[in-house]
PDB file of N, CA and C in Angstrom:
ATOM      1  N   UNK A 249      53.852  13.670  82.812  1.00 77.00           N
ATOM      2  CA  UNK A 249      53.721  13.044  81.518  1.00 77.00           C
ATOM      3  C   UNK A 249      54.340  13.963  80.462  1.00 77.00           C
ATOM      4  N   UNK A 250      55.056  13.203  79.337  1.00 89.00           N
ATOM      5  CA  UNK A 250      55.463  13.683  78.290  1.00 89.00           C
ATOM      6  C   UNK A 250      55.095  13.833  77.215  1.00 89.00           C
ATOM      7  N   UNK A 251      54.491  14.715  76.036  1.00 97.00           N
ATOM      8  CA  UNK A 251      54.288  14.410  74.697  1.00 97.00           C
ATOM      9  C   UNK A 251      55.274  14.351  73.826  1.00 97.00           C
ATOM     10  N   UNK A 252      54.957  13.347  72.897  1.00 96.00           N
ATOM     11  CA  UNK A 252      56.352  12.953  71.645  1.00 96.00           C
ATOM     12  C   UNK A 252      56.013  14.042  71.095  1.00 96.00           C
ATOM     13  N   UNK A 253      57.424  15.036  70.393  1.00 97.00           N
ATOM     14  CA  UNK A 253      56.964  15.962  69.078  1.00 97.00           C
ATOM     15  C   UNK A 253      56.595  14.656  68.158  1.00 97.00           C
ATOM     16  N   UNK A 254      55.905  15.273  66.825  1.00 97.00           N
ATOM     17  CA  UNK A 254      55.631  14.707  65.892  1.00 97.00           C
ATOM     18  C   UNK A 254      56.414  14.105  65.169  1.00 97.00           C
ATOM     19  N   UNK A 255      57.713  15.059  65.221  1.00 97.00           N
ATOM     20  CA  UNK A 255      58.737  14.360  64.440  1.00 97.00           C
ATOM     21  C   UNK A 255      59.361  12.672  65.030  1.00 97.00           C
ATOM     22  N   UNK A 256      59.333  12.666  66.497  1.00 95.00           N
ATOM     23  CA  UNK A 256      59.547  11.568  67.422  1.00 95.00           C
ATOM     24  C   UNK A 256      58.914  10.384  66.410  1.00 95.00           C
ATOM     25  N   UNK A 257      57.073  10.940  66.638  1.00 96.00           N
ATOM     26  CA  UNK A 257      56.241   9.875  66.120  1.00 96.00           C
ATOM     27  C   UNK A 257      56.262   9.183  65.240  1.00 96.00           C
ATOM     28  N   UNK A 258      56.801  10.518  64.287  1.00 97.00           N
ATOM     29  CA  UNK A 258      57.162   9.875  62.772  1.00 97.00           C
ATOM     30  C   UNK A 258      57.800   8.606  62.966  1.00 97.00           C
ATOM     31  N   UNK A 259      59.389   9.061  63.302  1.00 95.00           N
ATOM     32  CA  UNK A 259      60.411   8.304  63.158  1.00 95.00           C
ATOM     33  C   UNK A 259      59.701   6.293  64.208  1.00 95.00           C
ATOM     34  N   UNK A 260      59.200   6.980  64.912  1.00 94.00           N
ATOM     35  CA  UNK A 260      58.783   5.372  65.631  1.00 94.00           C
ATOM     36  C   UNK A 260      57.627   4.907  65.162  1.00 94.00           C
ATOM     37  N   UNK A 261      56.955   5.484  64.610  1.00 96.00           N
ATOM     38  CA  UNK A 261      55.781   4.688  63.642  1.00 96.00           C
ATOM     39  C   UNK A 261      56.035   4.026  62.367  1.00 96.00           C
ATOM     40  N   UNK A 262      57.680   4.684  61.974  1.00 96.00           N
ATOM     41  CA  UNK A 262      57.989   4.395  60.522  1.00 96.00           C
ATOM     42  C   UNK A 262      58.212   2.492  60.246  1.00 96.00           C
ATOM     43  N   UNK A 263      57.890   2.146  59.382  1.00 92.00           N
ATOM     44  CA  UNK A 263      58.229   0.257  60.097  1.00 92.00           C
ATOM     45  C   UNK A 263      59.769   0.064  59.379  1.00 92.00           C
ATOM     46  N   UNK A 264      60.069   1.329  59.050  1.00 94.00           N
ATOM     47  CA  UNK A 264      61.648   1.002  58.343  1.00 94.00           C
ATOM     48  C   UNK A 264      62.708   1.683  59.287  1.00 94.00           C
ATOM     49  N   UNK A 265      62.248   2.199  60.319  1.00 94.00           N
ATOM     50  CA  UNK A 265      62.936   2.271  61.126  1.00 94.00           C
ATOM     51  C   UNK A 265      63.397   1.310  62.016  1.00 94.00           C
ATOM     52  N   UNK A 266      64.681   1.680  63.146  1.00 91.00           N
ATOM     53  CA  UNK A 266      65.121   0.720  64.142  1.00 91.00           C
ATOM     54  C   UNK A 266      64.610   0.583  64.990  1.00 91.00           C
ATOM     55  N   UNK A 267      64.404   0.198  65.948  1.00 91.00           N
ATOM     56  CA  UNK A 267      63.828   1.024  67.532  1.00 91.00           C
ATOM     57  C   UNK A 267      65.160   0.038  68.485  1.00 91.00           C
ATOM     58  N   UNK A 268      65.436   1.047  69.293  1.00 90.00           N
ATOM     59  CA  UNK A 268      66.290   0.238  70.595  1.00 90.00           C
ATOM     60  C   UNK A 268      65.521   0.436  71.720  1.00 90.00           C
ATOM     61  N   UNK A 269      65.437  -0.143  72.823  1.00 86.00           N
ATOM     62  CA  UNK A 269      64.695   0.089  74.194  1.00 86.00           C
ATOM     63  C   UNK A 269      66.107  -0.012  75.229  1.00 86.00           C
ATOM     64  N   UNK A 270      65.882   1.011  76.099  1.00 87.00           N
ATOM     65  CA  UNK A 270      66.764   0.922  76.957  1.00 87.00           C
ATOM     66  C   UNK A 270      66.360   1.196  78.401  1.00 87.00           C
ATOM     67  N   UNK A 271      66.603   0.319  79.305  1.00 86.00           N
ATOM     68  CA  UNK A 271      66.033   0.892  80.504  1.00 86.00           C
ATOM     69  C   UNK A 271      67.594   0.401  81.909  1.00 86.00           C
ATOM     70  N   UNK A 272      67.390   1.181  82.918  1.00 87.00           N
ATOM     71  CA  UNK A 272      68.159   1.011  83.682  1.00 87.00           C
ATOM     72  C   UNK A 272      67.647  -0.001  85.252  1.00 87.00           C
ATOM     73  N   UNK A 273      68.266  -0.940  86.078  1.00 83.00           N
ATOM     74  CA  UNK A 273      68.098  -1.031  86.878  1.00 83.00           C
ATOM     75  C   UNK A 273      67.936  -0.270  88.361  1.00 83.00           C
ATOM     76  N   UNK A 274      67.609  -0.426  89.100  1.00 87.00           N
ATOM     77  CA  UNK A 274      68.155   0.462  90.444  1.00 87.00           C
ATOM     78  C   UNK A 274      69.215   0.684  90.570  1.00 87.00           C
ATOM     79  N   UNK A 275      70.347  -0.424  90.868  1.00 90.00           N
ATOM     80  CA  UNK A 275      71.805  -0.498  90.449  1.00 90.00           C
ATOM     81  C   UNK A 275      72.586   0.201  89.927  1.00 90.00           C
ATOM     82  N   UNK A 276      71.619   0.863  88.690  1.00 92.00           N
ATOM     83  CA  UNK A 276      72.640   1.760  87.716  1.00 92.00           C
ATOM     84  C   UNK A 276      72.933   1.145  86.838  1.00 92.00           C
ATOM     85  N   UNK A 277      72.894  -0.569  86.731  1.00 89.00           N
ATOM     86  CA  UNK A 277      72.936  -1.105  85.464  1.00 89.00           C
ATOM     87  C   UNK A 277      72.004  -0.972  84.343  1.00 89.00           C
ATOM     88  N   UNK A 278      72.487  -0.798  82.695  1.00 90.00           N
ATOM     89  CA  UNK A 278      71.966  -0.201  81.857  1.00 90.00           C
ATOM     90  C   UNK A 278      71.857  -1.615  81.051  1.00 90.00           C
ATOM     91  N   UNK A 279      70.260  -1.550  80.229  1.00 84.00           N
ATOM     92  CA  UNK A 279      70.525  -2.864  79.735  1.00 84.00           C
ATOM     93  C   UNK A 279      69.468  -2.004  78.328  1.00 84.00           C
ATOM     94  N   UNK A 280      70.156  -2.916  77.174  1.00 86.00           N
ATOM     95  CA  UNK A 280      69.439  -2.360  75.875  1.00 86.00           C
ATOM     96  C   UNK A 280      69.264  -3.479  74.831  1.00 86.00           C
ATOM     97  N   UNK A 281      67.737  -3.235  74.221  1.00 84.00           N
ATOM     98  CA  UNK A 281      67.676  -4.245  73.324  1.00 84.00           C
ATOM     99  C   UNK A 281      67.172  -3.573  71.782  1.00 84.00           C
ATOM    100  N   UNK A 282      67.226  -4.241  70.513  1.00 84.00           N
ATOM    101  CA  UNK A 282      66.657  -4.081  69.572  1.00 84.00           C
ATOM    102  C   UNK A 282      65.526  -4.299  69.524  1.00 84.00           C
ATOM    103  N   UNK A 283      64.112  -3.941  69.572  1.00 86.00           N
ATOM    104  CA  UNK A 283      62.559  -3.963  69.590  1.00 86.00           C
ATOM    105  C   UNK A 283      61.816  -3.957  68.053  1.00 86.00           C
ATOM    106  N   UNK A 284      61.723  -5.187  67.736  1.00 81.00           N
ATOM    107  CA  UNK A 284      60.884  -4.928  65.980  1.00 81.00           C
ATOM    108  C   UNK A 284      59.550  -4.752  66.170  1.00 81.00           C
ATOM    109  N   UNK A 285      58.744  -4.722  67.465  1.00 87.00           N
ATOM    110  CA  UNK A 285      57.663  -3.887  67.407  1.00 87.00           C
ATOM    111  C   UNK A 285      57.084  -3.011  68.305  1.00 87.00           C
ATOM    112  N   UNK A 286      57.513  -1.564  67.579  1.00 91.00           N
ATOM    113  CA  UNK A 286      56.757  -0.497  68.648  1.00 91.00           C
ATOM    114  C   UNK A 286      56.067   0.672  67.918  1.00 91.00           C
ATOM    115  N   UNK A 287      55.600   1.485  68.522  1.00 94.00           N
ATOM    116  CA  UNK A 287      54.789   2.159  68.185  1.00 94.00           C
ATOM    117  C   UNK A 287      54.118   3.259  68.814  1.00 94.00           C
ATOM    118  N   UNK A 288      53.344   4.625  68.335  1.00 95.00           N
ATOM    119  CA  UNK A 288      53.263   6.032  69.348  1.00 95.00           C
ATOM    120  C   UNK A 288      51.707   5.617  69.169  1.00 95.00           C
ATOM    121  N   UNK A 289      50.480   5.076  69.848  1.00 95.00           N
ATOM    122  CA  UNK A 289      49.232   5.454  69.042  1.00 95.00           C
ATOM    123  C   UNK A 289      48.814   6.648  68.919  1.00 95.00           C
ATOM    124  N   UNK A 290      49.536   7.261  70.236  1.00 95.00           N
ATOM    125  CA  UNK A 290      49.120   8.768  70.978  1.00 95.00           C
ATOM    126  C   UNK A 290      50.593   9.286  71.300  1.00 95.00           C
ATOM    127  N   UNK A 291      50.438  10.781  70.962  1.00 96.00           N
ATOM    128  CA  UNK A 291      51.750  11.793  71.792  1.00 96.00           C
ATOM    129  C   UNK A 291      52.168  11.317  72.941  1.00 96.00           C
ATOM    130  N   UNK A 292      51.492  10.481  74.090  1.00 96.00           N
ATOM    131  CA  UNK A 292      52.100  10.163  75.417  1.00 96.00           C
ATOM    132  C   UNK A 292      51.854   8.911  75.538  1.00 96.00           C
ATOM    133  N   UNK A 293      52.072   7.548  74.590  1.00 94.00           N
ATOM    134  CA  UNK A 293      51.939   6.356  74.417  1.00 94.00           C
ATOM    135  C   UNK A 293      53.173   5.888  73.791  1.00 94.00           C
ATOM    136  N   UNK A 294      53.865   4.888  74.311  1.00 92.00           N
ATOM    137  CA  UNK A 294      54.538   4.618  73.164  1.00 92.00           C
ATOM    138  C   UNK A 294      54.066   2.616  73.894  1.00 92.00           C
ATOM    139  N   UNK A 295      54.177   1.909  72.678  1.00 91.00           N
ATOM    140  CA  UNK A 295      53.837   0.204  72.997  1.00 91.00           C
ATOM    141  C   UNK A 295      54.691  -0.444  72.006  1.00 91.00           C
ATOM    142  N   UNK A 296      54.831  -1.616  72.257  1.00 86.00           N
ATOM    143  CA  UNK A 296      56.004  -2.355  72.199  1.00 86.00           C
ATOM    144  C   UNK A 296      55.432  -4.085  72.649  1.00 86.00           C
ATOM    145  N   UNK A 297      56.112  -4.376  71.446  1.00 79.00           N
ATOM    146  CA  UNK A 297      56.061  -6.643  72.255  1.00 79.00           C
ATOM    147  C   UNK A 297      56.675  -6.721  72.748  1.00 79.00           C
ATOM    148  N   UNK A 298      56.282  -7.843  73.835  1.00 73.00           N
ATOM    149  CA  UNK A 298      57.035  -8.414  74.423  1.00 73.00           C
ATOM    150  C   UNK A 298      57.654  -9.439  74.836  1.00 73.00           C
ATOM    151  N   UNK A 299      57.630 -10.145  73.086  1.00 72.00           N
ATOM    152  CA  UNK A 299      57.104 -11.614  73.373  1.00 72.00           C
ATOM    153  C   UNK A 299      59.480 -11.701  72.967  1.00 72.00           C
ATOM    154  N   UNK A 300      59.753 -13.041  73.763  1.00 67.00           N
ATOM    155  CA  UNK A 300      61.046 -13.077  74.292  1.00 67.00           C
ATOM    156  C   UNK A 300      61.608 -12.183  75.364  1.00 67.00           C
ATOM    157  N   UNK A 301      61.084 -11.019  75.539  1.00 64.00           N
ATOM    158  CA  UNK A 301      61.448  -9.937  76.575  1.00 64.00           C
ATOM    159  C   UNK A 301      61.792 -11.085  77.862  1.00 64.00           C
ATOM    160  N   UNK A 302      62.927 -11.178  78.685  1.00 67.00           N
ATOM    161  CA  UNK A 302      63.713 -11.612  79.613  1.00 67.00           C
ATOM    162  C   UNK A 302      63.646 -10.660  80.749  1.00 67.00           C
ATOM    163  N   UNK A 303      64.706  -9.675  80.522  1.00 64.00           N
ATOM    164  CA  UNK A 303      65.576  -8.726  81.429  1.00 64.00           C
ATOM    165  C   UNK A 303      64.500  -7.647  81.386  1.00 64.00           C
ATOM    166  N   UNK A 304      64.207  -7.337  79.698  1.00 63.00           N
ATOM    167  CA  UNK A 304      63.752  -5.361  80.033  1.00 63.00           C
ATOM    168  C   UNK A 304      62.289  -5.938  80.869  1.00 63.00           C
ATOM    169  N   UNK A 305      61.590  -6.540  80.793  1.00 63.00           N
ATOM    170  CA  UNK A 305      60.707  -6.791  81.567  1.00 63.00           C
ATOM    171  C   UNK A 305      60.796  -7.009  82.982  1.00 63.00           C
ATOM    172  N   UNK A 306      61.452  -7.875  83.587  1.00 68.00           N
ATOM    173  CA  UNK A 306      61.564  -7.736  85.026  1.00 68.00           C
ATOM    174  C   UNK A 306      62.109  -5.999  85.385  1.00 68.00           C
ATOM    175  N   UNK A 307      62.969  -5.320  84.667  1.00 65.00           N
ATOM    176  CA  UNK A 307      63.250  -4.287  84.854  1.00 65.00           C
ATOM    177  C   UNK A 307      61.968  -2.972  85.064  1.00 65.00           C
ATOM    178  N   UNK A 308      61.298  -3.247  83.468  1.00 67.00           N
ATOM    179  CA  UNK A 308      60.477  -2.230  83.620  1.00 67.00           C
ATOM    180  C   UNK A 308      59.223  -2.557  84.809  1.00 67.00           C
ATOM    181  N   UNK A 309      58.945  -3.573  85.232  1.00 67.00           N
ATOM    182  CA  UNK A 309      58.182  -3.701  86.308  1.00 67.00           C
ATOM    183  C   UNK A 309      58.621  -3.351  87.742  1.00 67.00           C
ATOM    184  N   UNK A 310      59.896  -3.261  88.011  1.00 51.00           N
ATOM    185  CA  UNK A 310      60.460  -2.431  89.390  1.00 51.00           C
ATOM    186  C   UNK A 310      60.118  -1.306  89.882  1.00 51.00           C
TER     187      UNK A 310
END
């Protein structure tokens, strides 16, 4: 497990920030989306909707 520095947290708690999500297949294929809601509650949390999620979802469940 990883902890976010603070500065991380900042920037992904900020709601004027961007957030992108990116995750890879087995394959090696890389797939990335724009995310308007995420969030750190905790140093080793980060959460996110998922409401339209398609692809990064079947992905992140592999």
């Amino acid at each position: 497990m990883v902890l976010l520095p603070e500065e991380i947290i900042k920037i992904i708690n900020d709601p004027k920030s961007i957030k992108v999500l990116g995750t890879k297949t087995p394959e090696g294929r890389i797939h990335m989306i724009c995310v308007g809601s995420m969030m750190t509650p905790k140093p080793d949390m980060i959460v996110f909707g998922t409401i339209l999620m398609k692809k990064q979802i079947i992905i992140l469940k592999i």
